[in-house]
PDB file of C-alpha atoms in Angstrom:
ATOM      1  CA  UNK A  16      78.600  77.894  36.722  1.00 86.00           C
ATOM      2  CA  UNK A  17      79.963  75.672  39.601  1.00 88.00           C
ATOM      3  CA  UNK A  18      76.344  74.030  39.930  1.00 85.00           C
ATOM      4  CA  UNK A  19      76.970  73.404  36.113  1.00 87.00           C
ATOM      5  CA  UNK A  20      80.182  71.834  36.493  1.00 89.00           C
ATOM      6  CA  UNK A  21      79.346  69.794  39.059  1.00 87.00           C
ATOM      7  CA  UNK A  22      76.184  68.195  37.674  1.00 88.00           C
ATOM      8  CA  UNK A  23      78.255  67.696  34.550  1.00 87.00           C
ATOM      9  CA  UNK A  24      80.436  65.500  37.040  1.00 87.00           C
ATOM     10  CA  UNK A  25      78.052  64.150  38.338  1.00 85.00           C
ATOM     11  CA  UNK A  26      76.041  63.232  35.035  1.00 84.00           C
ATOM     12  CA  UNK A  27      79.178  61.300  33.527  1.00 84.00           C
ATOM     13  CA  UNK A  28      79.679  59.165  37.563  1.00 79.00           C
ATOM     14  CA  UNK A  29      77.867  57.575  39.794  1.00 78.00           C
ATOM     15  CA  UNK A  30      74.804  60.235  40.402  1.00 80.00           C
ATOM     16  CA  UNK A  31      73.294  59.505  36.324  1.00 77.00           C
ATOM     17  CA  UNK A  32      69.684  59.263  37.114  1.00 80.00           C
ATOM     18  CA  UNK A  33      68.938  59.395  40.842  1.00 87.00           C
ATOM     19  CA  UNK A  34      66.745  61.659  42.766  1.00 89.00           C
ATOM     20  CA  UNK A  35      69.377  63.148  44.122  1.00 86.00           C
ATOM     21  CA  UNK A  36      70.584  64.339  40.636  1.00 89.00           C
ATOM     22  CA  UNK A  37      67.122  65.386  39.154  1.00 90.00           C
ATOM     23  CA  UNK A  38      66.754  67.567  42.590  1.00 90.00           C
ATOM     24  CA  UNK A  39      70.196  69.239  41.868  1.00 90.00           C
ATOM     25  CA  UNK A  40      68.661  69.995  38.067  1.00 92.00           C
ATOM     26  CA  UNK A  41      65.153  70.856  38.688  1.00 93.00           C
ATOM     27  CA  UNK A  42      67.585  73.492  41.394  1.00 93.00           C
ATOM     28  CA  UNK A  43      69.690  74.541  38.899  1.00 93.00           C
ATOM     29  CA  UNK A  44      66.842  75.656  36.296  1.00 95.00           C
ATOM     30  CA  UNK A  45      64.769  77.577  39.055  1.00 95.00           C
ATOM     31  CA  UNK A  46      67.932  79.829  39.136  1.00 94.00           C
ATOM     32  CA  UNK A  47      68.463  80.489  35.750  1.00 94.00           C
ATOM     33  CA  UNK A  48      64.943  81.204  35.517  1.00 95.00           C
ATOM     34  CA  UNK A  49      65.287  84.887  36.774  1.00 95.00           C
ATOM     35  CA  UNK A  50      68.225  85.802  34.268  1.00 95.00           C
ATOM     36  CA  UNK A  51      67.053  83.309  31.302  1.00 95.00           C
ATOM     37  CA  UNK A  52      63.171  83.055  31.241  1.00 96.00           C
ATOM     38  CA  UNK A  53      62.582  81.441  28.014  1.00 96.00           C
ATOM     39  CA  UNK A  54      65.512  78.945  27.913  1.00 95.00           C
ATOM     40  CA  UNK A  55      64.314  77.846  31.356  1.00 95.00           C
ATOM     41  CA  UNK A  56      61.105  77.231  30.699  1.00 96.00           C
ATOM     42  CA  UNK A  57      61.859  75.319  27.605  1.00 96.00           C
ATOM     43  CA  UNK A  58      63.833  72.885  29.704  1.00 95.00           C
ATOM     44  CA  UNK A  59      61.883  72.869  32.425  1.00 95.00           C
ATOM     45  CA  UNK A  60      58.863  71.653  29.990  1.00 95.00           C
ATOM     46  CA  UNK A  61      61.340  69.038  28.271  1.00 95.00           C
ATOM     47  CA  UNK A  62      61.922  67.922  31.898  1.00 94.00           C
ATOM     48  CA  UNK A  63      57.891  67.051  32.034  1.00 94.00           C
ATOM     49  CA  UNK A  64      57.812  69.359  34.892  1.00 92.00           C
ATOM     50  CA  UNK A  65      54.447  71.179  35.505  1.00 90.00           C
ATOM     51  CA  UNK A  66      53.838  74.570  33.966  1.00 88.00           C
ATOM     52  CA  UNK A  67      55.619  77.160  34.582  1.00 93.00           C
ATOM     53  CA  UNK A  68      58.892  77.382  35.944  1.00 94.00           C
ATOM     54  CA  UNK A  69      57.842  80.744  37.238  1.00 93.00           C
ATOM     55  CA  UNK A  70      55.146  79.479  39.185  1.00 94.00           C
ATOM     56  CA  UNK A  71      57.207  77.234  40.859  1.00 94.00           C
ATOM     57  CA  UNK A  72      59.141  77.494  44.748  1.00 92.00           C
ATOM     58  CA  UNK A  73      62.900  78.910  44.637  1.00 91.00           C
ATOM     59  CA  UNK A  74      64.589  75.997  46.069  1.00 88.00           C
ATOM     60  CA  UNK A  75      65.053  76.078  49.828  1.00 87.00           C
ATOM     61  CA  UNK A  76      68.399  76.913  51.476  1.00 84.00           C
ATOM     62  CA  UNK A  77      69.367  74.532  54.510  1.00 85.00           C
ATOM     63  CA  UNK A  78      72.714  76.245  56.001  1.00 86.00           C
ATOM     64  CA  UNK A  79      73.449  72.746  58.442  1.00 80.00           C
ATOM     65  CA  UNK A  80      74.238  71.477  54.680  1.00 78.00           C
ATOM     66  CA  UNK A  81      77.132  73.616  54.385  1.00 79.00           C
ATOM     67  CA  UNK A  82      79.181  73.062  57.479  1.00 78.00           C
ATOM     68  CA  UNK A  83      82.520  71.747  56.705  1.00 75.00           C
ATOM     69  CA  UNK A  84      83.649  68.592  58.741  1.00 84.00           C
ATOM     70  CA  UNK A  85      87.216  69.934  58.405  1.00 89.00           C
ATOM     71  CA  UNK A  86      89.326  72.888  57.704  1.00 90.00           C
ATOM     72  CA  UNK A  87      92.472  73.393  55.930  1.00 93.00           C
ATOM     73  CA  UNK A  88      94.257  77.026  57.325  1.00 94.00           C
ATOM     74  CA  UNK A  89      97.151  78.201  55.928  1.00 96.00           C
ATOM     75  CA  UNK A  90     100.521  78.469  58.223  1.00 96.00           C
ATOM     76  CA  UNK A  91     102.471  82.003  58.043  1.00 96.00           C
ATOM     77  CA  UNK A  92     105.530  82.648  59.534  1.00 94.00           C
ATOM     78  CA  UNK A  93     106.458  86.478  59.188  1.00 93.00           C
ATOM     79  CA  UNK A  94     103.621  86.957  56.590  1.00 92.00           C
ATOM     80  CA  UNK A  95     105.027  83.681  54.361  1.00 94.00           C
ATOM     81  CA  UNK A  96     103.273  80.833  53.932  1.00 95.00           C
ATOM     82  CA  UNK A  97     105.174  78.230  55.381  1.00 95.00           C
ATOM     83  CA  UNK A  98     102.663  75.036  56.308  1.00 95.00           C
ATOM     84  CA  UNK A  99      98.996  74.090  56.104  1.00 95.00           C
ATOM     85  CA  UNK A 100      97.390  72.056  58.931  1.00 94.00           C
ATOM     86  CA  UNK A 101      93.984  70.246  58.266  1.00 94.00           C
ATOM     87  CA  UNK A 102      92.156  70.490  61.796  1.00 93.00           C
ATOM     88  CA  UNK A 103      88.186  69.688  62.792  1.00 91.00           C
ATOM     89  CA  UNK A 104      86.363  72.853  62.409  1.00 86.00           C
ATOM     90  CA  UNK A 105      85.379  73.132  65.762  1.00 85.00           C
ATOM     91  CA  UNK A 106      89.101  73.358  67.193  1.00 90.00           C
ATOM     92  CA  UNK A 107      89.948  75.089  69.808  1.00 93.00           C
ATOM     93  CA  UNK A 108      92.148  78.474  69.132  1.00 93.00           C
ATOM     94  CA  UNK A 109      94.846  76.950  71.511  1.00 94.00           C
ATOM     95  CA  UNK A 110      94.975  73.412  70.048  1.00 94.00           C
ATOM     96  CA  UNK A 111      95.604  75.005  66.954  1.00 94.00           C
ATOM     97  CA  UNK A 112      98.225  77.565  68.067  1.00 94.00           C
ATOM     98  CA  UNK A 113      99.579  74.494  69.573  1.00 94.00           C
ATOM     99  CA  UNK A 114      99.533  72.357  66.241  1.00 94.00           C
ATOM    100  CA  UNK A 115     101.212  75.249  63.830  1.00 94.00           C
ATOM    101  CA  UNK A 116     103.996  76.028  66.453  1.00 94.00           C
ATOM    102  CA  UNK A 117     104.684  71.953  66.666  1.00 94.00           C
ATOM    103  CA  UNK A 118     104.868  71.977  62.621  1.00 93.00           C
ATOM    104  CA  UNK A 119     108.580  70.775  61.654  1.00 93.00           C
ATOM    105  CA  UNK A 120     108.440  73.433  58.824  1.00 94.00           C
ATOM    106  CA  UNK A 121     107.522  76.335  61.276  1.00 94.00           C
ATOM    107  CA  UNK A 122     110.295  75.482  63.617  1.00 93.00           C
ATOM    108  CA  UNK A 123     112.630  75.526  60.916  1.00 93.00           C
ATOM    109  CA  UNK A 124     111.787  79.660  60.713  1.00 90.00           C
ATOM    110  CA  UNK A 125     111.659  79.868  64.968  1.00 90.00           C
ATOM    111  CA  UNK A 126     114.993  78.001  64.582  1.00 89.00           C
ATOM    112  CA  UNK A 127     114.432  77.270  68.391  1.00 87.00           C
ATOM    113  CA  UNK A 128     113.286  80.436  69.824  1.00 89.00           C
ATOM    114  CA  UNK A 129     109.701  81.045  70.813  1.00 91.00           C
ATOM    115  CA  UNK A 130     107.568  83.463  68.716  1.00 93.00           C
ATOM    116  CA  UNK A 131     106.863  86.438  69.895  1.00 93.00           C
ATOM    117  CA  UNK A 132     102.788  86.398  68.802  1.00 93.00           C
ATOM    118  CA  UNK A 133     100.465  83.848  66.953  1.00 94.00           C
ATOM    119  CA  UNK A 134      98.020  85.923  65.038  1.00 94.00           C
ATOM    120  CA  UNK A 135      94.656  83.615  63.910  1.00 94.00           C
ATOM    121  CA  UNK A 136      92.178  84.669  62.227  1.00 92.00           C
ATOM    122  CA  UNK A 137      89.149  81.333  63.555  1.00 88.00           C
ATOM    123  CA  UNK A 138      88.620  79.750  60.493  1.00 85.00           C
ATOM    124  CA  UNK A 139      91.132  81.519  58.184  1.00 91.00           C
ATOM    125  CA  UNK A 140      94.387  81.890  58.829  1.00 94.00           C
ATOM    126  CA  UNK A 141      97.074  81.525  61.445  1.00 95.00           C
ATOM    127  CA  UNK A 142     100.271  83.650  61.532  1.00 96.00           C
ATOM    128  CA  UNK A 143     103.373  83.099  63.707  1.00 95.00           C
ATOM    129  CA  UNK A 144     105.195  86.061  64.632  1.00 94.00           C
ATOM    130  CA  UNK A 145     109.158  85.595  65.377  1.00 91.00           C
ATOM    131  CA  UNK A 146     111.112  88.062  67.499  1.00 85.00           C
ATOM    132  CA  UNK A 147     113.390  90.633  66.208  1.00 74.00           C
ATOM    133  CA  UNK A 148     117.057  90.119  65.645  1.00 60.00           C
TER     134      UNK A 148
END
């Protein structure tokens, strides 16, 4: 459904008739062809695509496509989330201990004392521990 969505998007901007957009299609009806054999065959015909969808290549996965340039990782403090910080994926854990504890909104919860842990989770999640009363 997100292909869908997308290529709907995509139809109504910029994309309308390029390769690129009759690759994400020709995609999209190889993978409904498993759970809706008939209506994808019809389309892939009405496409002028060679017969039969079923005879064709499932569509090749690349996984250096879906790298993300940047991350966006929630802030706790105590379990609450308190910030976000948007950081290059390939951060180091320290740098971004180093950004959430510099966060204005985080030091409003240390109010000046240091935490006593910072939890992360790479990727995820990074949660600031305060001390005890």
């Amino acid at each position: 459904m997100e292909l869908t969505n997308a290529l709907g998007a995509a139809r109504d901007g910029s994309l309308a008739g390029t390769d690129a957009y009759a690759e994400a299609v020709d995609a999209l009806l190889l993978l409904l062809a498993p759970m809706a054999p008939h209506t994808a065959e019809e389309l892939w015909a009405r496409r002028g695509r060679p017969y039969s969808i079923h005879q064709q290549a499932w569509p090749a996965f690349d996984p250096a496509l879906i790298t993300a340039d940047m991350v966006e990782l929630p802030v706790q403090v105590d379990g609450k989330l308190r910030d976000r910080l948007v950081v290059a994926s390939g951060t180091a854990p320290e740098e971004i201990e180093r950004l959430a504890l510099a966060s204005e909104r985080v030091q409003a919860y240390l109010k000046g004392r240091a935490p006593r842990k910072v939890v992360q989770i790479p990727g995820r999640l990074v949660n600031v521990v305060t001390p005890g009363e």
